[in-house]
XYZ file of C-alpha atoms in Angstrom:
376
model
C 65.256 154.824 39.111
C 63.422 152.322 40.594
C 64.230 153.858 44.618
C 62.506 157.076 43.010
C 59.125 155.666 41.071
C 58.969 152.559 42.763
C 56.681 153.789 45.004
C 54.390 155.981 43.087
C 53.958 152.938 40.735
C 52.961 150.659 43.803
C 50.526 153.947 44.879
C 49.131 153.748 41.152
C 48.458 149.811 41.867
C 46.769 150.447 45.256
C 44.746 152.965 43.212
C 43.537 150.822 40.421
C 42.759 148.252 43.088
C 40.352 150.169 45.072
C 38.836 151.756 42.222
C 37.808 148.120 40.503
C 36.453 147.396 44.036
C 34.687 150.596 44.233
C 33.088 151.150 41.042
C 34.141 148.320 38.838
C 36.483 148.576 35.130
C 34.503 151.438 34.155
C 36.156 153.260 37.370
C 39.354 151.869 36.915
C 39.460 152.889 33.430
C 38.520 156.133 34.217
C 40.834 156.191 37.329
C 43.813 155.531 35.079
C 43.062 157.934 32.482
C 42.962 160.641 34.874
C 46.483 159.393 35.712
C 47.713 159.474 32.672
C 45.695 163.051 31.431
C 47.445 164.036 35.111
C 50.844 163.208 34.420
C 51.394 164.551 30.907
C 50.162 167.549 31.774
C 52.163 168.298 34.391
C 55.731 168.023 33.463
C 55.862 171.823 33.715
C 55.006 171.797 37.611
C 57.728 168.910 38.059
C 60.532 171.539 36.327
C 59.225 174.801 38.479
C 58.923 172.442 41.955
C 62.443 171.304 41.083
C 63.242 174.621 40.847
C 62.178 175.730 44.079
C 63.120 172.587 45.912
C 66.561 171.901 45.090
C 66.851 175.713 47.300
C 65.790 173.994 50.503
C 67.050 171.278 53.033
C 66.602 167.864 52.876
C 63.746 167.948 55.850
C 61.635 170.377 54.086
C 62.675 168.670 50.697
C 60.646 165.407 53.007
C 58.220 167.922 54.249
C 57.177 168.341 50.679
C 57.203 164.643 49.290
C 55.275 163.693 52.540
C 53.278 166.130 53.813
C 53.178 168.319 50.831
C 51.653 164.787 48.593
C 48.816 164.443 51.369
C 47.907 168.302 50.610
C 47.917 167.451 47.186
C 45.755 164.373 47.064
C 42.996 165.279 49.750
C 43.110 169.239 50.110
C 43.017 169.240 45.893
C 41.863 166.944 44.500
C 39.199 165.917 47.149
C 38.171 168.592 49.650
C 38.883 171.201 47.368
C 36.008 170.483 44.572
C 33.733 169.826 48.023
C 34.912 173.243 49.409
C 33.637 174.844 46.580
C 30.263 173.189 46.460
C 30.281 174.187 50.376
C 30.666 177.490 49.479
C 28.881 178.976 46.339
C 26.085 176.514 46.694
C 25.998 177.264 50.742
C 25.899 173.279 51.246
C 27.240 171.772 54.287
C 30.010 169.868 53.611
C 27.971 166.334 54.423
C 25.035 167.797 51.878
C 27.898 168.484 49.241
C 29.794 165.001 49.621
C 25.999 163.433 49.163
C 25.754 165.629 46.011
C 28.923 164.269 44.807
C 28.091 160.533 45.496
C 24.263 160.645 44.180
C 24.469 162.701 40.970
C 21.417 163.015 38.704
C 20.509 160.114 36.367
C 21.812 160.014 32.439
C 24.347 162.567 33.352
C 21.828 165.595 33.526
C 23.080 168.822 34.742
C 19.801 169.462 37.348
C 18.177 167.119 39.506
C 13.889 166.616 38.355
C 13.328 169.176 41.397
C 15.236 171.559 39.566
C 18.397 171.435 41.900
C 22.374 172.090 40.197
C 24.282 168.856 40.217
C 27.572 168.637 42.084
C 29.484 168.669 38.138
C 27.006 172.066 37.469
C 28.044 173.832 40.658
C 31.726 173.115 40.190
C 31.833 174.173 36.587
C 29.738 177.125 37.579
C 32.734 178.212 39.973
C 35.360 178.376 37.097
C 36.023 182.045 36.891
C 36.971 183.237 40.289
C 39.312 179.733 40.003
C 40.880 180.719 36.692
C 41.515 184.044 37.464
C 42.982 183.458 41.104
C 45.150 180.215 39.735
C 45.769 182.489 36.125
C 46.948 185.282 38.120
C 49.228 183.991 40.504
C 51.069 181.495 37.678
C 50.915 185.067 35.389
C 52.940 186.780 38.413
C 55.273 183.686 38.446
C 55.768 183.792 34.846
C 56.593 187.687 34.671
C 58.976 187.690 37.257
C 60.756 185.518 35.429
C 60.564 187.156 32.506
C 61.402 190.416 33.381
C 64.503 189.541 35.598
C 67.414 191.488 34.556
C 70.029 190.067 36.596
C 69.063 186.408 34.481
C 72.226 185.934 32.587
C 71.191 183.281 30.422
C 68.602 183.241 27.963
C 66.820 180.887 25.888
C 64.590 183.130 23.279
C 67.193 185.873 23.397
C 65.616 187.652 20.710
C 62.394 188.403 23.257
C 63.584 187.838 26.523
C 66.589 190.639 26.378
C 63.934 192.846 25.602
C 61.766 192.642 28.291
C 64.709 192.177 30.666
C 65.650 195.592 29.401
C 61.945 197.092 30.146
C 61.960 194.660 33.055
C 64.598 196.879 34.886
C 61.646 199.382 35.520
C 60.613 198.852 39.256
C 57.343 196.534 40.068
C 57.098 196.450 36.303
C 55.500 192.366 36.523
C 52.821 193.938 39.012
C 51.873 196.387 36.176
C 51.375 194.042 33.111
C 49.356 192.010 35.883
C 47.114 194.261 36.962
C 46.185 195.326 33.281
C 45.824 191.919 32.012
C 43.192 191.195 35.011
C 41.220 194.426 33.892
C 40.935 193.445 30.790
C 40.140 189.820 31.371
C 37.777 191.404 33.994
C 35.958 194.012 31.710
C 36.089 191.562 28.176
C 35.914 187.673 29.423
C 33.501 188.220 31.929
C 29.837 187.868 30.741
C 28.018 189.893 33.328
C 28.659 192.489 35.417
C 28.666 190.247 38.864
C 30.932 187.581 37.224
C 33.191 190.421 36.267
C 32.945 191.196 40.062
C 33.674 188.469 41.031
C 37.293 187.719 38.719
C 38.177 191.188 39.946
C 38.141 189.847 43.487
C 39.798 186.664 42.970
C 42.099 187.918 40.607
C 43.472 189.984 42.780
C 43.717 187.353 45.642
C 45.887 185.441 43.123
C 48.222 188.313 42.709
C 48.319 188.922 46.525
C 49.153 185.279 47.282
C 51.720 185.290 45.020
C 53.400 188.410 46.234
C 53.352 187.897 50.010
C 54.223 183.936 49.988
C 57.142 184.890 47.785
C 57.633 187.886 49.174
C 58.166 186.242 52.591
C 60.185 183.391 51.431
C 62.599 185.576 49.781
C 62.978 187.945 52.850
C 63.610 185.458 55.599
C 65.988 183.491 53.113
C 68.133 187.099 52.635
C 67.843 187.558 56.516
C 69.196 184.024 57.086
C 71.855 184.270 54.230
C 73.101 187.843 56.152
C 72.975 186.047 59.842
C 75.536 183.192 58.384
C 77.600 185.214 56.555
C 77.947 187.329 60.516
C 78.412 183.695 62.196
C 81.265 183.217 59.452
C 82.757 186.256 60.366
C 82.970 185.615 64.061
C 84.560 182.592 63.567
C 83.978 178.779 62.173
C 80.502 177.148 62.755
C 77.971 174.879 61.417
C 76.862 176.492 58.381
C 72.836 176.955 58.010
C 71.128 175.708 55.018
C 67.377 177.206 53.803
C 65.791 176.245 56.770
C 63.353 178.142 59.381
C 61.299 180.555 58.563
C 62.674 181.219 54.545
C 62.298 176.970 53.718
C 58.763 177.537 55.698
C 57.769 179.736 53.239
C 58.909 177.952 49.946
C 57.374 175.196 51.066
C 53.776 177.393 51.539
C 55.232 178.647 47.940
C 55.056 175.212 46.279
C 51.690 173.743 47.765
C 50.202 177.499 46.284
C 51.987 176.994 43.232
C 50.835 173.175 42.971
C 47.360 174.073 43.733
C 46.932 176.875 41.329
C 48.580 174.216 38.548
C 45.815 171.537 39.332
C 42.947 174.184 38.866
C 42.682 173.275 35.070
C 43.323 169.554 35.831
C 40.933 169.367 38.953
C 38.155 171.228 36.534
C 38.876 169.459 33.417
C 38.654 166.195 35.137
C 35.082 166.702 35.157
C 34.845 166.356 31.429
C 35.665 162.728 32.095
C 33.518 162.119 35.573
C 32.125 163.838 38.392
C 32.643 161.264 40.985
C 35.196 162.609 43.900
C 36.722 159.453 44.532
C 37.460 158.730 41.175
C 38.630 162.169 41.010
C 40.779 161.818 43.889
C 42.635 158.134 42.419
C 43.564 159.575 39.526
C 44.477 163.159 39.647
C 45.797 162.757 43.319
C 46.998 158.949 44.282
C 48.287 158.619 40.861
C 49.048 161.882 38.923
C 50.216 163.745 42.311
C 52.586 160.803 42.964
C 54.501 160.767 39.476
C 54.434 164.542 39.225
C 56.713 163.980 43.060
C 58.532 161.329 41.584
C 59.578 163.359 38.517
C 60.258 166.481 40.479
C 62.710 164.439 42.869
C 64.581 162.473 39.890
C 65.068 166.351 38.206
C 66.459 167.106 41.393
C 69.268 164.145 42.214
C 70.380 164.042 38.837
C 71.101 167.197 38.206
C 69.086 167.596 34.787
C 68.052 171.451 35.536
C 71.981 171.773 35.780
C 72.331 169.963 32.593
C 69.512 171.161 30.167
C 70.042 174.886 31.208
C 66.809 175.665 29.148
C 64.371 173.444 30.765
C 63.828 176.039 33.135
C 63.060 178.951 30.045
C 60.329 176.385 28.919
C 58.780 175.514 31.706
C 58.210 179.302 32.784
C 57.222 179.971 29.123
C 54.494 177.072 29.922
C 53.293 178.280 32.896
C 53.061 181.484 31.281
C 50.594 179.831 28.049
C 48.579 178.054 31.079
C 48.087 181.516 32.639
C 46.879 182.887 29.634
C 44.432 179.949 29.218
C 43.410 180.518 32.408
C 42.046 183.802 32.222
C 41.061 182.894 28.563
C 38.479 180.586 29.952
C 36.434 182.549 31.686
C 34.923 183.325 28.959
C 35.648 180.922 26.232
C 36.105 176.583 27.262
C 39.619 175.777 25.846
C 40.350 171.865 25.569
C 42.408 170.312 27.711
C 44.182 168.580 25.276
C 45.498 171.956 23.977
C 46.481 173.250 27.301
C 48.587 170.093 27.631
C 50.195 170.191 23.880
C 51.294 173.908 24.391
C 53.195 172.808 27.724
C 54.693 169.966 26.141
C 55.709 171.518 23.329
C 57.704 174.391 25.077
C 59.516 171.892 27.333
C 60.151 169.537 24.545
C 61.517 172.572 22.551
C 63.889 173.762 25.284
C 65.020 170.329 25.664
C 66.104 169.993 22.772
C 67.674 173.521 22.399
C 69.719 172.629 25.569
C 70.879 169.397 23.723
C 71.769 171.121 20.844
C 73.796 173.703 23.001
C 75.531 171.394 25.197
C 76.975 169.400 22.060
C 78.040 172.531 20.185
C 79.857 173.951 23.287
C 81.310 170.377 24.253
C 82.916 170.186 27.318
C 83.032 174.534 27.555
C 79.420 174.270 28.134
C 80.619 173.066 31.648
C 82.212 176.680 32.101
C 79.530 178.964 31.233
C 76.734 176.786 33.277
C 78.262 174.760 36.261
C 76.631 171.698 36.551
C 75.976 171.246 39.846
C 76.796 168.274 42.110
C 73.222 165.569 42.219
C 71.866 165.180 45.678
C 70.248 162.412 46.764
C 66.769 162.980 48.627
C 65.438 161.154 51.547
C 61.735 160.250 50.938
């Protein structure tokens, strides 16, 4: 336990330390809650990365603890609220930082000569954000939904349906597309925001389906060139490397990004300042949402509680929704959180309940596969 937190709770100490120094306890306070608000919302992204990761080889597992946590904590959580200053406000990136740093006095919105503060300009940039990060978590969600060749179910009663319906081809793509036309033509509030969600919405769905799309076509081609090597005689078998762990690796940082959208915005309901931003949604909440994904990994617990999976799709489907929601209605952050935790809590404790009323048969009708141990 300790090998696998150890060091995001030495990260979170670093953290705290440098934000006393740089803005004194109100910062660390603030840093810390961040952490915290970061964390318990983002159980659901630890369940999907373990998901995706236990697919792919231990160096790209590292790639993604390592180079992956750097993306998360400065391309996120730091340049990413700069980016967008740089670019809807047409700031250079210096001009933007020194927005950031300096904002206007008592918390007002607009500088006295009538300029948008860094918190306005950010907050003013939530729609094309929801609707790319809602779409591309909606296309996640519906593939998973509608995949008929998913034996086991958790909420039988709707998910056999839609399997059913889900055996129509590029059905997900469908249900997509419609709900970003009507988010597009009934969220928006004017005609160039509406524009605008249109644009980005369909960005999200195009990420989605050519990052996966990839991933899953170099991992078949990879699959069919060992299964030839095994047929011309005995060699070192391949893992998901090249080209197909690449691309799942590109699949996670997307689908990390577009779950930090709400978290990166949200976090400005607390404070605008980047760095204080960056401590607590990246040093600290980044870290422990790693550490958890790894420790889901080595011990097998995706194996184990076969319906931790259902909920955190189900999840990720709710935060899609409130995604696209928002655009034109603020939704608390506190509920977006509950929902999540609710629907992994609840398929928790569904798995529980199956794997003591099947006993030791449970083992036959889900194999619980063997923990691995990752090298961070």
């Amino acid at each position: 336990m300790f090998r696998i937190f150890g060091l995001s709770f030495f990260i979170t100490v670093i953290a705290l330390v440098v934000a006393f120094f740089y803005g004194g306890p109100q910062a660390l306070v603030l840093t810390l809650i961040l952490g915290i608000l970061e964390v318990s919302l983002s159980f659901d992204n630890a369940v999907i990365n373990a998901t995706v990761l236990q697919r792919m080889s231990h160096f790209w597992q590292r790639m993604f603890l390592t180079v992956g946590v750097l993306i998360a904590v400065f391309g996120m959580r730091l340049v990413f609220p700069l980016a967008i200053v740089w670019i809807t406000a047409g700031l250079d990136p210096v001009k933007a930082m020194d927005l950031a740093l300096n904002p206007p006095a008592d918390g007002a919105k607009y500088f006295a000569d009538g300029s948008a503060s860094y918190e306005t300009l950010i907050t003013a940039a939530h729609p094309q954000i929801a609707a790319f990060g809602g779409m591309f978590l909606l296309m996640l969600f519906l593939d998973f939904i509608f995949d008929g060749e998913r034996e086991l179910t958790w909420l039988s009663w709707v998910e056999r349906p839609l399997q059913k319906i889900g055996e129509l081809d590029r059905f997900p793509i469908v249900v997509a597309l419609v709900a970003l036309v009507v988010t597009g033509t009934l969220a928006a509030h004017t005609v160039d925001e509406s524009k605008t969600v249109f644009i980005a919405g369909i960005l999200g769905t195009v990420t989605y389906l050519v990052v996966n799309g990839l991933g899953e076509f170099f991992h078949v081609e990879e699959m069919e060139e060992e299964a030839e090597r095994a047929r011309s005689g005995p060699s070192e078998l391949a893992k998901v490397t090249g080209k197909a762990a690449f691309f799942l690796f590109l699949y996670l940082e997307v689908l990390d990004a577009s779950f930090s959208f709400d978290g990166v915005i949200g976090a400005f309901a607390i404070t605008a300042d980047p760095i204080i931003i960056a401590l607590g949604l990246g040093f600290i909440g980044a870290m422990f949402v790693r550490s958890l994904t790894v420790y889901l990994v080595e011990k097998g617990t995706l194996s184990e509680y076969v319906y931790l999976e259902h909920g955190a799709h189900w999840a990720i489907g709710a935060l899609a929704g409130i995604l696209l929601f928002s655009i034109h209605t603020e939704v608390p952050e506190v509920v977006t959180g509950l929902i999540g935790v609710v629907l992994i809590l609840a398929a928790l404790g569904s798995s529980i309940v199956r794997n003591r009323r099947e006993g030791d048969g449970a083992e036959g009708d889900a194999p619980v596969s063997a923990p691995q141990q990752i090298d961070a």
